[in-house]
PDB file of C-alpha atoms in Angstrom:
ATOM      1  CA  MET A   1      -0.107  -0.038  -0.150  1.00  0.00           C
ATOM      2  CA  SER A   2       1.296   3.311  -0.941  1.00  0.00           C
ATOM      3  CA  CYS A   3       0.787   6.114   1.943  1.00  0.00           C
ATOM      4  CA  CYS A   4       1.171  10.024   1.303  1.00  0.00           C
ATOM      5  CA  VAL A   5       0.313  12.868   3.966  1.00  0.00           C
ATOM      6  CA  LEU A   6      -1.325  15.855   3.261  1.00  0.00           C
ATOM      7  CA  ILE A   7      -1.375  19.053   5.439  1.00  0.00           C
ATOM      8  CA  PRO A   8      -3.749  21.559   4.738  1.00  0.00           C
ATOM      9  CA  CYS A   9      -2.368  24.522   6.366  1.00  0.00           C
ATOM     10  CA  LEU A  10      -3.118  28.689   6.450  1.00  0.00           C
ATOM     11  CA  ASN A  11      -0.473  31.194   7.556  1.00  0.00           C
ATOM     12  CA  GLU A  12       1.899  28.973   9.660  1.00  0.00           C
ATOM     13  CA  GLU A  13       5.287  30.374   8.511  1.00  0.00           C
ATOM     14  CA  LYS A  14       6.665  29.614  12.678  1.00  0.00           C
ATOM     15  CA  ALA A  15       5.769  25.930  12.185  1.00  0.00           C
ATOM     16  CA  ILE A  16       5.142  24.624   8.884  1.00  0.00           C
ATOM     17  CA  ALA A  17       9.296  24.306   8.064  1.00  0.00           C
ATOM     18  CA  ARG A  18       9.258  21.758  11.503  1.00  0.00           C
ATOM     19  CA  VAL A  19       5.979  20.010  10.727  1.00  0.00           C
ATOM     20  CA  VAL A  20       6.679  19.313   7.246  1.00  0.00           C
ATOM     21  CA  GLY A  21      10.532  18.245   7.768  1.00  0.00           C
ATOM     22  CA  GLU A  22       9.979  15.754  10.645  1.00  0.00           C
ATOM     23  CA  VAL A  23       7.246  13.854   8.262  1.00  0.00           C
ATOM     24  CA  VAL A  24       9.960  14.011   5.068  1.00  0.00           C
ATOM     25  CA  ALA A  25      12.206  12.631   7.504  1.00  0.00           C
ATOM     26  CA  LEU A  26       9.953   9.314   8.037  1.00  0.00           C
ATOM     27  CA  GLY A  27      10.634   8.921   4.166  1.00  0.00           C
ATOM     28  CA  LEU A  28       6.458   9.708   2.995  1.00  0.00           C
ATOM     29  CA  PRO A  29       5.583  11.446   0.635  1.00  0.00           C
ATOM     30  CA  VAL A  30       4.041  14.823   1.531  1.00  0.00           C
ATOM     31  CA  ILE A  31       1.341  17.086   0.123  1.00  0.00           C
ATOM     32  CA  VAL A  32       0.809  20.724   1.564  1.00  0.00           C
ATOM     33  CA  VAL A  33      -1.927  22.549   0.129  1.00  0.00           C
ATOM     34  CA  ASP A  34      -1.876  26.157   1.179  1.00  0.00           C
ATOM     35  CA  ASP A  35      -5.157  27.670   1.957  1.00  0.00           C
ATOM     36  CA  GLY A  36      -4.389  31.506   0.455  1.00  0.00           C
ATOM     37  CA  SER A  37      -1.714  32.435   3.467  1.00  0.00           C
ATOM     38  CA  ASP A  38      -0.436  35.900   3.077  1.00  0.00           C
ATOM     39  CA  ASP A  39       2.838  34.935   5.024  1.00  0.00           C
ATOM     40  CA  ALA A  40       5.950  33.378   4.205  1.00  0.00           C
ATOM     41  CA  THR A  41       4.179  29.986   4.930  1.00  0.00           C
ATOM     42  CA  ALA A  42       4.169  29.212   0.797  1.00  0.00           C
ATOM     43  CA  ASP A  43       7.889  30.134   0.292  1.00  0.00           C
ATOM     44  CA  ILE A  44       8.737  27.976   2.853  1.00  0.00           C
ATOM     45  CA  VAL A  45       7.314  24.621   1.747  1.00  0.00           C
ATOM     46  CA  ALA A  46       8.553  25.723  -1.718  1.00  0.00           C
ATOM     47  CA  ALA A  47      11.567  25.325  -0.772  1.00  0.00           C
ATOM     48  CA  MET A  48      10.974  21.140   0.529  1.00  0.00           C
ATOM     49  CA  ASP A  49      11.193  18.635  -1.163  1.00  0.00           C
ATOM     50  CA  VAL A  50       7.509  17.965  -1.338  1.00  0.00           C
ATOM     51  CA  THR A  51       4.400  18.731  -3.902  1.00  0.00           C
ATOM     52  CA  LEU A  52       3.057  21.979  -2.667  1.00  0.00           C
ATOM     53  CA  LEU A  53      -0.316  23.185  -4.123  1.00  0.00           C
ATOM     54  CA  ARG A  54      -1.640  26.823  -3.487  1.00  0.00           C
ATOM     55  CA  HIS A  55      -5.732  28.252  -3.395  1.00  0.00           C
ATOM     56  CA  ASP A  56      -5.247  31.992  -4.394  1.00  0.00           C
ATOM     57  CA  THR A  57      -7.594  32.827  -1.848  1.00  0.00           C
ATOM     58  CA  ARG A  58      -9.044  31.355   1.368  1.00  0.00           C
ATOM     59  CA  ARG A  59     -11.202  28.645   1.167  1.00  0.00           C
ATOM     60  CA  GLY A  60     -11.416  26.855   3.956  1.00  0.00           C
ATOM     61  CA  LYS A  61      -9.790  23.427   5.640  1.00  0.00           C
ATOM     62  CA  GLY A  62     -12.494  21.930   3.558  1.00  0.00           C
ATOM     63  CA  GLU A  63     -11.847  22.815   0.287  1.00  0.00           C
ATOM     64  CA  ALA A  64      -7.794  22.465   1.290  1.00  0.00           C
ATOM     65  CA  LEU A  65      -8.403  19.152   2.807  1.00  0.00           C
ATOM     66  CA  ARG A  66     -10.281  18.340  -0.730  1.00  0.00           C
ATOM     67  CA  THR A  67      -7.917  19.738  -3.095  1.00  0.00           C
ATOM     68  CA  GLY A  68      -4.746  17.348  -1.870  1.00  0.00           C
ATOM     69  CA  PHE A  69      -7.372  14.438  -1.691  1.00  0.00           C
ATOM     70  CA  ARG A  70      -7.513  14.802  -5.513  1.00  0.00           C
ATOM     71  CA  GLU A  71      -3.679  15.239  -5.947  1.00  0.00           C
ATOM     72  CA  ALA A  72      -3.430  12.048  -4.009  1.00  0.00           C
ATOM     73  CA  LEU A  73      -5.783  10.343  -5.636  1.00  0.00           C
ATOM     74  CA  ARG A  74      -4.032  11.563  -9.493  1.00  0.00           C
ATOM     75  CA  GLN A  75      -0.521  10.439  -7.968  1.00  0.00           C
ATOM     76  CA  GLY A  76      -1.964   7.371  -7.450  1.00  0.00           C
ATOM     77  CA  PHE A  77      -1.770   7.159  -3.715  1.00  0.00           C
ATOM     78  CA  ASP A  78      -4.214   4.096  -1.214  1.00  0.00           C
ATOM     79  CA  GLU A  79      -3.745   5.659   1.594  1.00  0.00           C
ATOM     80  CA  VAL A  80      -4.148   9.321   3.177  1.00  0.00           C
ATOM     81  CA  VAL A  81      -2.784  10.729   6.259  1.00  0.00           C
ATOM     82  CA  THR A  82      -3.963  14.356   7.238  1.00  0.00           C
ATOM     83  CA  MET A  83      -2.282  16.146  10.079  1.00  0.00           C
ATOM     84  CA  ASP A  84      -2.575  20.631  10.429  1.00  0.00           C
ATOM     85  CA  GLY A  85       0.187  22.585   9.987  1.00  0.00           C
ATOM     86  CA  ASP A  86       0.577  24.424  13.146  1.00  0.00           C
ATOM     87  CA  GLY A  87       2.470  21.856  15.087  1.00  0.00           C
ATOM     88  CA  GLN A  88      -0.458  20.373  17.250  1.00  0.00           C
ATOM     89  CA  HIS A  89       0.236  16.834  15.463  1.00  0.00           C
ATOM     90  CA  SER A  90       3.408  15.285  15.624  1.00  0.00           C
ATOM     91  CA  ALA A  91       5.192  13.070  13.073  1.00  0.00           C
ATOM     92  CA  ALA A  92       5.838  11.025  15.682  1.00  0.00           C
ATOM     93  CA  ASP A  93       2.657   9.316  15.407  1.00  0.00           C
ATOM     94  CA  VAL A  94       2.357   8.877  12.188  1.00  0.00           C
ATOM     95  CA  PRO A  95       4.008   5.157  12.047  1.00  0.00           C
ATOM     96  CA  ARG A  96       1.506   4.001  14.846  1.00  0.00           C
ATOM     97  CA  LEU A  97      -1.854   5.174  12.659  1.00  0.00           C
ATOM     98  CA  LEU A  98       0.248   3.180   9.633  1.00  0.00           C
ATOM     99  CA  ALA A  99       0.506   0.329  11.752  1.00  0.00           C
ATOM    100  CA  ALA A 100      -3.193   0.104  12.533  1.00  0.00           C
ATOM    101  CA  ALA A 101      -4.245   0.941   9.405  1.00  0.00           C
ATOM    102  CA  HIS A 102      -2.440  -2.372   8.127  1.00  0.00           C
ATOM    103  CA  ALA A 103      -3.730  -4.500  11.593  1.00  0.00           C
ATOM    104  CA  PHE A 104      -7.401  -3.534  10.475  1.00  0.00           C
ATOM    105  CA  PRO A 105      -7.487  -3.060   6.666  1.00  0.00           C
ATOM    106  CA  GLY A 106     -10.149  -0.449   5.519  1.00  0.00           C
ATOM    107  CA  HIS A 107     -10.326   1.333   8.395  1.00  0.00           C
ATOM    108  CA  ILE A 108     -10.263   5.076   9.251  1.00  0.00           C
ATOM    109  CA  VAL A 109      -7.732   5.297  11.365  1.00  0.00           C
ATOM    110  CA  ILE A 110      -7.865   8.542  14.006  1.00  0.00           C
ATOM    111  CA  GLY A 111      -4.963   9.912  16.212  1.00  0.00           C
ATOM    112  CA  ALA A 112      -7.653  10.786  19.579  1.00  0.00           C
ATOM    113  CA  ARG A 113      -5.891  13.223  21.794  1.00  0.00           C
ATOM    114  CA  LEU A 114      -6.740  10.690  24.792  1.00  0.00           C
ATOM    115  CA  LEU A 115      -2.981  11.458  26.626  1.00  0.00           C
ATOM    116  CA  ASP A 116      -1.998  14.399  28.404  1.00  0.00           C
ATOM    117  CA  LYS A 117      -5.582  15.577  28.006  1.00  0.00           C
ATOM    118  CA  ASP A 118      -4.936  18.311  30.997  1.00  0.00           C
ATOM    119  CA  GLN A 119      -3.450  20.248  27.943  1.00  0.00           C
ATOM    120  CA  GLN A 120      -6.513  20.716  26.485  1.00  0.00           C
ATOM    121  CA  PRO A 121      -8.395  23.913  27.318  1.00  0.00           C
ATOM    122  CA  PRO A 122     -11.499  22.969  29.690  1.00  0.00           C
ATOM    123  CA  GLY A 123     -14.286  24.729  27.314  1.00  0.00           C
ATOM    124  CA  ARG A 124     -12.570  22.581  24.075  1.00  0.00           C
ATOM    125  CA  ARG A 125     -12.409  19.415  26.134  1.00  0.00           C
ATOM    126  CA  ARG A 126     -16.518  19.822  26.810  1.00  0.00           C
ATOM    127  CA  ALA A 127     -17.478  20.596  22.957  1.00  0.00           C
ATOM    128  CA  ASN A 128     -15.254  17.838  21.906  1.00  0.00           C
ATOM    129  CA  ALA A 129     -16.943  15.234  24.077  1.00  0.00           C
ATOM    130  CA  ILE A 130     -20.324  16.218  23.323  1.00  0.00           C
ATOM    131  CA  ALA A 131     -19.664  16.478  19.393  1.00  0.00           C
ATOM    132  CA  ASP A 132     -17.975  13.289  19.899  1.00  0.00           C
ATOM    133  CA  TRP A 133     -21.306  11.797  21.272  1.00  0.00           C
ATOM    134  CA  GLY A 134     -23.504  13.419  18.215  1.00  0.00           C
ATOM    135  CA  ILE A 135     -21.048  12.033  15.745  1.00  0.00           C
ATOM    136  CA  SER A 136     -21.137   8.891  16.907  1.00  0.00           C
ATOM    137  CA  CYS A 137     -24.074   8.564  16.766  1.00  0.00           C
ATOM    138  CA  ALA A 138     -24.572   9.583  13.753  1.00  0.00           C
ATOM    139  CA  CYS A 139     -21.559   7.190  12.709  1.00  0.00           C
ATOM    140  CA  ALA A 140     -23.899   4.444  14.234  1.00  0.00           C
ATOM    141  CA  GLN A 141     -20.659   3.662  15.949  1.00  0.00           C
ATOM    142  CA  PRO A 142     -18.240   4.768  18.513  1.00  0.00           C
ATOM    143  CA  VAL A 143     -15.760   7.294  17.855  1.00  0.00           C
ATOM    144  CA  ALA A 144     -13.014   8.471  19.876  1.00  0.00           C
ATOM    145  CA  ASP A 145     -12.267  11.715  19.022  1.00  0.00           C
ATOM    146  CA  THR A 146     -14.313  13.174  16.445  1.00  0.00           C
ATOM    147  CA  GLN A 147     -12.438  16.508  16.082  1.00  0.00           C
ATOM    148  CA  SER A 148      -9.078  15.479  15.790  1.00  0.00           C
ATOM    149  CA  GLY A 149      -7.617  16.361  12.196  1.00  0.00           C
ATOM    150  CA  GLN A 150      -4.956  13.472  12.151  1.00  0.00           C
ATOM    151  CA  ARG A 151      -6.302  10.403  10.706  1.00  0.00           C
ATOM    152  CA  LEU A 152      -5.687   7.965   8.009  1.00  0.00           C
ATOM    153  CA  TYR A 153      -8.493   7.881   5.216  1.00  0.00           C
ATOM    154  CA  PRO A 154      -8.406   4.056   3.209  1.00  0.00           C
ATOM    155  CA  ARG A 155      -8.505   5.422  -0.728  1.00  0.00           C
ATOM    156  CA  GLU A 156     -12.253   4.559  -0.496  1.00  0.00           C
ATOM    157  CA  VAL A 157     -13.146   7.234   1.429  1.00  0.00           C
ATOM    158  CA  VAL A 158     -10.889   9.605  -0.227  1.00  0.00           C
ATOM    159  CA  ASP A 159     -12.648   8.553  -3.087  1.00  0.00           C
ATOM    160  CA  LEU A 160     -15.562  10.413  -1.445  1.00  0.00           C
ATOM    161  CA  ALA A 161     -13.831  13.976  -1.491  1.00  0.00           C
ATOM    162  CA  GLU A 162     -16.222  15.582  -3.756  1.00  0.00           C
ATOM    163  CA  LEU A 163     -19.434  15.537  -1.126  1.00  0.00           C
ATOM    164  CA  ASP A 164     -20.962  18.834  -0.347  1.00  0.00           C
ATOM    165  CA  SER A 165     -19.652  20.066   2.349  1.00  0.00           C
ATOM    166  CA  GLY A 166     -16.971  22.835   3.222  1.00  0.00           C
ATOM    167  CA  HIS A 167     -14.631  24.412   5.958  1.00  0.00           C
ATOM    168  CA  PHE A 168     -14.726  22.583   9.147  1.00  0.00           C
ATOM    169  CA  VAL A 169     -17.662  20.229   8.520  1.00  0.00           C
ATOM    170  CA  PHE A 170     -15.806  18.667   5.324  1.00  0.00           C
ATOM    171  CA  GLU A 171     -13.869  16.183   8.014  1.00  0.00           C
ATOM    172  CA  THR A 172     -16.967  15.496   9.920  1.00  0.00           C
ATOM    173  CA  ALA A 173     -19.108  15.061   6.937  1.00  0.00           C
ATOM    174  CA  LEU A 174     -16.913  12.287   5.582  1.00  0.00           C
ATOM    175  CA  LEU A 175     -16.416  10.473   8.357  1.00  0.00           C
ATOM    176  CA  ILE A 176     -20.266  10.336   8.907  1.00  0.00           C
ATOM    177  CA  LYS A 177     -20.611   9.261   5.244  1.00  0.00           C
ATOM    178  CA  ALA A 178     -18.216   6.712   5.289  1.00  0.00           C
ATOM    179  CA  CYS A 179     -19.036   5.102   8.151  1.00  0.00           C
ATOM    180  CA  ARG A 180     -22.870   5.296   6.850  1.00  0.00           C
ATOM    181  CA  GLU A 181     -22.988   4.685   3.037  1.00  0.00           C
ATOM    182  CA  LEU A 182     -19.886   2.583   2.994  1.00  0.00           C
ATOM    183  CA  GLY A 183     -19.876   0.840   6.014  1.00  0.00           C
ATOM    184  CA  VAL A 184     -16.100   1.908   7.064  1.00  0.00           C
ATOM    185  CA  ARG A 185     -15.058   1.423  10.350  1.00  0.00           C
ATOM    186  CA  VAL A 186     -13.259   3.933  12.649  1.00  0.00           C
ATOM    187  CA  VAL A 187     -10.300   2.824  15.274  1.00  0.00           C
ATOM    188  CA  SER A 188      -8.281   4.665  16.924  1.00  0.00           C
ATOM    189  CA  VAL A 189      -4.689   5.246  18.502  1.00  0.00           C
ATOM    190  CA  PRO A 190      -4.018   7.861  21.578  1.00  0.00           C
ATOM    191  CA  ILE A 191      -1.919  10.714  20.802  1.00  0.00           C
ATOM    192  CA  ALA A 192      -0.940  13.317  22.604  1.00  0.00           C
ATOM    193  CA  SER A 193      -2.927  16.775  22.859  1.00  0.00           C
ATOM    194  CA  ARG A 194      -0.596  19.633  22.419  1.00  0.00           C
ATOM    195  CA  TYR A 195      -1.798  22.963  22.806  1.00  0.00           C
ATOM    196  CA  GLN A 196       0.607  26.000  22.241  1.00  0.00           C
ATOM    197  CA  GLY A 197      -1.655  29.205  24.082  1.00  0.00           C
TER     198      GLY A 197
END
């Protein structure tokens, strides 16, 4: 199975070199989608040995992911790992997501922020718990950390990228559609909660 890492980003000049560099060090192909940054994010990424796609204007995270999924399909990848460009996700967790995907073929693998939860702001922790309950009901299966952006999607889920949803709702809509319409199961890998202020 061939896998790439997709990193959507917007104005992440402080973190993007480290985030992308750590993934490149794993030996995995990287696709970065810059969603119309007006800082040096795109210039930093352009100097790295990765695929860089740019939106001329901001279209939202959902459209950045959709653009990246299209490119992953064009390049023929079977699996796509997504992670945010702000440093909240660690490349060190990617091998564990890949191991889970190979142990549970065809599953969506979520990097669930279950470790160091005291790092998560209390309000966000409560909101995420409510979202987890509601989205788990919609998926007809329990899903840990439905709001995590670090995920591994198998090819059949990436193929759903054209669904009619955008911005941050895209990830939730994709999860629900995959579970409800394709019968895809979800498995979670515990990762640390990482917040910078």
